[in-house]
mmCIF file of C-alpha atoms in Angstrom:
data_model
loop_
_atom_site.group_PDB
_atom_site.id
_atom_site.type_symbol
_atom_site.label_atom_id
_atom_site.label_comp_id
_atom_site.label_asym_id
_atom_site.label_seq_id
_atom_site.Cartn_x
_atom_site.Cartn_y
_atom_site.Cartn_z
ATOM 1 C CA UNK K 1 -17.776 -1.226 -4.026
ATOM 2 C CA UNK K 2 -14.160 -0.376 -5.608
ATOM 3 C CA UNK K 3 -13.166 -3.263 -8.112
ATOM 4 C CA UNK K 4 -10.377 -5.527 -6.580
ATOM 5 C CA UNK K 5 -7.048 -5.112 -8.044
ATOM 6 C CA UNK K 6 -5.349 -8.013 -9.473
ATOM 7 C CA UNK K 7 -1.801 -8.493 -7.826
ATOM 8 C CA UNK K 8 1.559 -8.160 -9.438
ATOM 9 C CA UNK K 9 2.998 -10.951 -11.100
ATOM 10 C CA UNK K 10 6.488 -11.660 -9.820
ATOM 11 C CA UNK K 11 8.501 -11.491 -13.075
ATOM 12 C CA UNK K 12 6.949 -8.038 -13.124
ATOM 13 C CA UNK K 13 8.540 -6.905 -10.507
ATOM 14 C CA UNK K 14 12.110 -8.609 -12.674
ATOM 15 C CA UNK K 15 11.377 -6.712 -15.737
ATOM 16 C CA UNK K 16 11.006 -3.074 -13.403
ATOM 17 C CA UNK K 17 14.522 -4.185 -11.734
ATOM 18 C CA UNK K 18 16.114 -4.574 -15.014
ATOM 19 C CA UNK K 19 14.970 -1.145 -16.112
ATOM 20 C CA UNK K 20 17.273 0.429 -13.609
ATOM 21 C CA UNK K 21 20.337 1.948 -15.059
ATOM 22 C CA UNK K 22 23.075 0.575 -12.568
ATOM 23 C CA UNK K 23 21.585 -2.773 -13.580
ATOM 24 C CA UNK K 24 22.399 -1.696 -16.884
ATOM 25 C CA UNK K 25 25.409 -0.578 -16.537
ATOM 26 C CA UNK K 26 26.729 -3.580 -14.674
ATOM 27 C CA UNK K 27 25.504 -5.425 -17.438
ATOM 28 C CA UNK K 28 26.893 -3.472 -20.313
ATOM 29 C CA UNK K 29 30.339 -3.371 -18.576
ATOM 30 C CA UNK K 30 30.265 -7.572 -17.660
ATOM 31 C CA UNK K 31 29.459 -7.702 -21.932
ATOM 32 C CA UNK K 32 31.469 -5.369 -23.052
ATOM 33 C CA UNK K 33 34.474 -7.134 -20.960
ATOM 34 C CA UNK K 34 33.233 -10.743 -22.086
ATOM 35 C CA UNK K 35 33.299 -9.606 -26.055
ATOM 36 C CA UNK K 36 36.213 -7.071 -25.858
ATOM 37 C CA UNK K 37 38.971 -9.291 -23.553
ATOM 38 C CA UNK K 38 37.266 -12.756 -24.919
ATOM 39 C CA UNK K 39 38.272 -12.152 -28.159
ATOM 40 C CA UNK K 40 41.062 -9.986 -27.993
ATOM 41 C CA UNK K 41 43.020 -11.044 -24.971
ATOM 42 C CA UNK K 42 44.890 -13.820 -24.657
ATOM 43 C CA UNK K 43 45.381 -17.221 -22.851
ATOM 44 C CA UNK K 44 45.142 -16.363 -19.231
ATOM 45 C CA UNK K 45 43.314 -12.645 -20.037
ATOM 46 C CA UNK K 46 40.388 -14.815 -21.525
ATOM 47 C CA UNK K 47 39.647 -16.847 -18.493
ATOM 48 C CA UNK K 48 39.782 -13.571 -16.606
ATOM 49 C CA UNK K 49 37.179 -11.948 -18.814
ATOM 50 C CA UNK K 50 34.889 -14.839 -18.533
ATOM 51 C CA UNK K 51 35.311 -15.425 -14.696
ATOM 52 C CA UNK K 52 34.810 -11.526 -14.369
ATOM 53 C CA UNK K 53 31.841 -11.662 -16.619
ATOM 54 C CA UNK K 54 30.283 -14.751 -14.776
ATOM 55 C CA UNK K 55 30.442 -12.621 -11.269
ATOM 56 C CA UNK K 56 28.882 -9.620 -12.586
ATOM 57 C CA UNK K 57 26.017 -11.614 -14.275
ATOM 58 C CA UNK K 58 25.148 -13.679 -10.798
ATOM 59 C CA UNK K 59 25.912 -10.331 -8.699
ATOM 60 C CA UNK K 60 23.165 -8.554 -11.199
ATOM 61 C CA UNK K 61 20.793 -11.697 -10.891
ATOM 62 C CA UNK K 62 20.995 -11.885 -7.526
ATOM 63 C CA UNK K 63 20.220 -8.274 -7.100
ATOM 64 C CA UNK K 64 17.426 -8.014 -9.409
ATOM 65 C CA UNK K 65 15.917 -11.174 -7.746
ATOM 66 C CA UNK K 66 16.264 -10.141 -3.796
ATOM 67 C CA UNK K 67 14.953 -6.790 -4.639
ATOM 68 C CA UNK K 68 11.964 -8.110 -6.668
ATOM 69 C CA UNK K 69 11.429 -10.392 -3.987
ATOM 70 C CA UNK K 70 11.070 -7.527 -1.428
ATOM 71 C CA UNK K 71 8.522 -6.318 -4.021
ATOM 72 C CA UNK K 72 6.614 -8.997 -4.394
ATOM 73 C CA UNK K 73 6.406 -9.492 -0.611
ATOM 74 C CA UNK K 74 5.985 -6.179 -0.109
ATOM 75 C CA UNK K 75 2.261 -5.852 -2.130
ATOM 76 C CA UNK K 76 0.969 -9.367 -1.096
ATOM 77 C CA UNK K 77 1.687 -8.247 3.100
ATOM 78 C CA UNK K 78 0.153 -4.710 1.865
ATOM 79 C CA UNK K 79 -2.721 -6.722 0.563
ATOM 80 C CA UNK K 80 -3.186 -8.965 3.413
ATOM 81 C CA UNK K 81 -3.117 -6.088 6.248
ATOM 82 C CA UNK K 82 -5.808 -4.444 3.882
ATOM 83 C CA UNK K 83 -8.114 -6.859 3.990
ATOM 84 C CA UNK K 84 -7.376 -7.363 7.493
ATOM 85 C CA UNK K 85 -8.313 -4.102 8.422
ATOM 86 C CA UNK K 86 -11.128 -4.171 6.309
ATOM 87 C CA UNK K 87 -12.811 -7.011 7.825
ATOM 88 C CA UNK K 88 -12.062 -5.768 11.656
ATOM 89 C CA UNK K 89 -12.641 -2.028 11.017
ATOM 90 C CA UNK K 90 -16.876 -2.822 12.027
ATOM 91 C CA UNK K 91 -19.176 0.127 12.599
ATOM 92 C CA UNK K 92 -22.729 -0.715 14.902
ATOM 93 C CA UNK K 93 -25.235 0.490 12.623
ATOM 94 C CA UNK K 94 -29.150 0.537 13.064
ATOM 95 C CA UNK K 95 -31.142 -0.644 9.676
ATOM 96 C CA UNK K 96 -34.633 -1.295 9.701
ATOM 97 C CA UNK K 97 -35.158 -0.741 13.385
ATOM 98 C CA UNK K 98 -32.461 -4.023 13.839
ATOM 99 C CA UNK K 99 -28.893 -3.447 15.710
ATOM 100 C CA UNK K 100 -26.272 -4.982 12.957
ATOM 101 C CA UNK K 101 -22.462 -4.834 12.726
ATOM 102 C CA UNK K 102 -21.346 -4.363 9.301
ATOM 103 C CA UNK K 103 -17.965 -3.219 7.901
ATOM 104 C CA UNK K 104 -17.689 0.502 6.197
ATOM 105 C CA UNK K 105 -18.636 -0.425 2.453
ATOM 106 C CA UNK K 106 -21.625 -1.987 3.877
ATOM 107 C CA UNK K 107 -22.885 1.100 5.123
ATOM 108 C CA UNK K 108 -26.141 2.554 3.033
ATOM 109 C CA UNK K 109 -27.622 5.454 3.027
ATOM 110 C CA UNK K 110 -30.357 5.782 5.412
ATOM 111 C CA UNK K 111 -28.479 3.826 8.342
ATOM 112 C CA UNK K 112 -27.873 5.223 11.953
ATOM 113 C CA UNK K 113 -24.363 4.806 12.748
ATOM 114 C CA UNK K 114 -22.895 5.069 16.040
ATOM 115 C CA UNK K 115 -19.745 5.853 16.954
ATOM 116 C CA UNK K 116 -17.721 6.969 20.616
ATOM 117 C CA UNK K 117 -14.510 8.690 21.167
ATOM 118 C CA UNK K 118 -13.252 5.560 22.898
ATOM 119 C CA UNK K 119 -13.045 2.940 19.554
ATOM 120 C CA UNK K 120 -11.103 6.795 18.458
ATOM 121 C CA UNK K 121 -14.137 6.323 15.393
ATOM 122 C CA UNK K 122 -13.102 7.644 12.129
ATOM 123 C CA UNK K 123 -16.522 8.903 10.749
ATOM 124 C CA UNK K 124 -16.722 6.750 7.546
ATOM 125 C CA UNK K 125 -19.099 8.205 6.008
ATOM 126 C CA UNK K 126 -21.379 11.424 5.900
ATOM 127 C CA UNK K 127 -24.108 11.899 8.045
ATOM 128 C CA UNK K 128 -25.712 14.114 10.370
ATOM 129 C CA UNK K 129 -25.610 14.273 14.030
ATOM 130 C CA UNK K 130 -29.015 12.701 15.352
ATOM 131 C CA UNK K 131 -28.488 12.315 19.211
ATOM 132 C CA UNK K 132 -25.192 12.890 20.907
ATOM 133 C CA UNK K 133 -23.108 13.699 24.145
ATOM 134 C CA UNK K 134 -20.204 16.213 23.939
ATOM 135 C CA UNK K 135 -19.527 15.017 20.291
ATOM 136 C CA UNK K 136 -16.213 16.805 18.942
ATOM 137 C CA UNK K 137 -14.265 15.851 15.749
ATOM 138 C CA UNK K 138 -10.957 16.643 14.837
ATOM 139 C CA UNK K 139 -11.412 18.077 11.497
ATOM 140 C CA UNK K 140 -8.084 19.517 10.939
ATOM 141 C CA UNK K 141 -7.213 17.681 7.607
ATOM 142 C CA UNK K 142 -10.203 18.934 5.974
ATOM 143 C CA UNK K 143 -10.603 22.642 7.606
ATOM 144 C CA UNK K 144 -6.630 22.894 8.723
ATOM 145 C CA UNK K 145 -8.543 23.753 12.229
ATOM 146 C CA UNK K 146 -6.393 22.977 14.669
ATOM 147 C CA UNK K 147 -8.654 22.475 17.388
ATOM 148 C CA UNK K 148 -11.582 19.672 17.374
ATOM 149 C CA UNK K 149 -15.302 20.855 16.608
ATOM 150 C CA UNK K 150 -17.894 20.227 18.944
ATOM 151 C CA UNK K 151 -21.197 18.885 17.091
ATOM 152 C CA UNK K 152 -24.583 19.926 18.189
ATOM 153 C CA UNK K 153 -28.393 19.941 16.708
ATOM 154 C CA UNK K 154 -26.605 23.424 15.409
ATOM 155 C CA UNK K 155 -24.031 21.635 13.859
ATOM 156 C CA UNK K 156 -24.838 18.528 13.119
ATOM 157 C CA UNK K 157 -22.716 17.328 10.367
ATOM 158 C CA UNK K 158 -20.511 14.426 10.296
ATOM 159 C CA UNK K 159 -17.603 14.657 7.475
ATOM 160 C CA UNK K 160 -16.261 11.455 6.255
ATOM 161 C CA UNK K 161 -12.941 10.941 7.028
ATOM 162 C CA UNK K 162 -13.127 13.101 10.511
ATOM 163 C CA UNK K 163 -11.971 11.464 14.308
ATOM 164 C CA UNK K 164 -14.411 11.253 17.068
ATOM 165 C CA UNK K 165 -11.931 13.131 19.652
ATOM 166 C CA UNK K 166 -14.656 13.168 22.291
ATOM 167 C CA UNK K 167 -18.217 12.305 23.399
ATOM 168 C CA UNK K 168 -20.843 9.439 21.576
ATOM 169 C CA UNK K 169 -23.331 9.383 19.328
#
């Protein structure tokens, strides 16, 4: 089983927005007009500089804070539909003579999986073809062959990551 990864921290996702050089920029220029007209302007060209200043720093903060926001949502729904998936993606496996539904990383070696071309089974594992009806698997990412291989007692092997197209097994 894969080790679970730990989640992102939000102020994480902060210190990556404040890494990006518009950010940067905005916040050189709202400085560099704070320090430059703030001490060298005068009367009315101060309150500018600091009213100018104060819209660029809650322009940047707000940016930096909706898009790390996105981010943060972003990984925790990611996470969420993963384990989602995980627990509804179940394979009927036979293990010790007894029928059992298990997810894939429950799968051992030594287990008769079954699979049809109507759940459109993704072959989760590797195996070989014990008993089947017009089994054909699209194998097309792995082989680049375009059209789906029919599985026999001549060719009886199941490749992980391969669709059922057709038949059962």
């Amino acid at each position: 089983k894969f080790e679970t990864r730990t989640l992102t921290p939000y102020w994480h996702y902060v210190k990556d927005q404040l890494k990006e050089k518009i950010i940067l920029l905005l916040l050189f220029m709202a400085t560099l007009e704070l320090v430059i007209k703030g001490i060298f302007g005068h009367g009315m060209e101060r309150t500018e500089a600091i009213a100018e200043s104060a819209v660029l720093y809650i322009t940047v903060t707000l940016i930096v804070n909706i898009a790390a926001i996105l981010d943060w949502k972003r990984e925790r729904m990611f996470e969420a539909l993963t384990k989602r998936l995980a627990s509804s993606n179940l394979r009927f496996i036979v293990r010790d003579g007894q029928q059992l539904t298990v997810t894939d990383e429950q799968i051992c070696v030594g287990d008769i999986v079954s699979f049809n071309a109507h759940m459109a089974s993704i072959i989760s594992c590797d195996g070989i073809l014990l008993s089947g009806q017009e089994v054909k698997c699209d194998e097309s990412a792995l082989t680049g062959e375009p059209e789906p291989i029919g599985k026999s007692s001549q060719m009886p092997f199941m490749i992980s990551g391969t669709t059922v197209n057709s038949g059962n097994g």
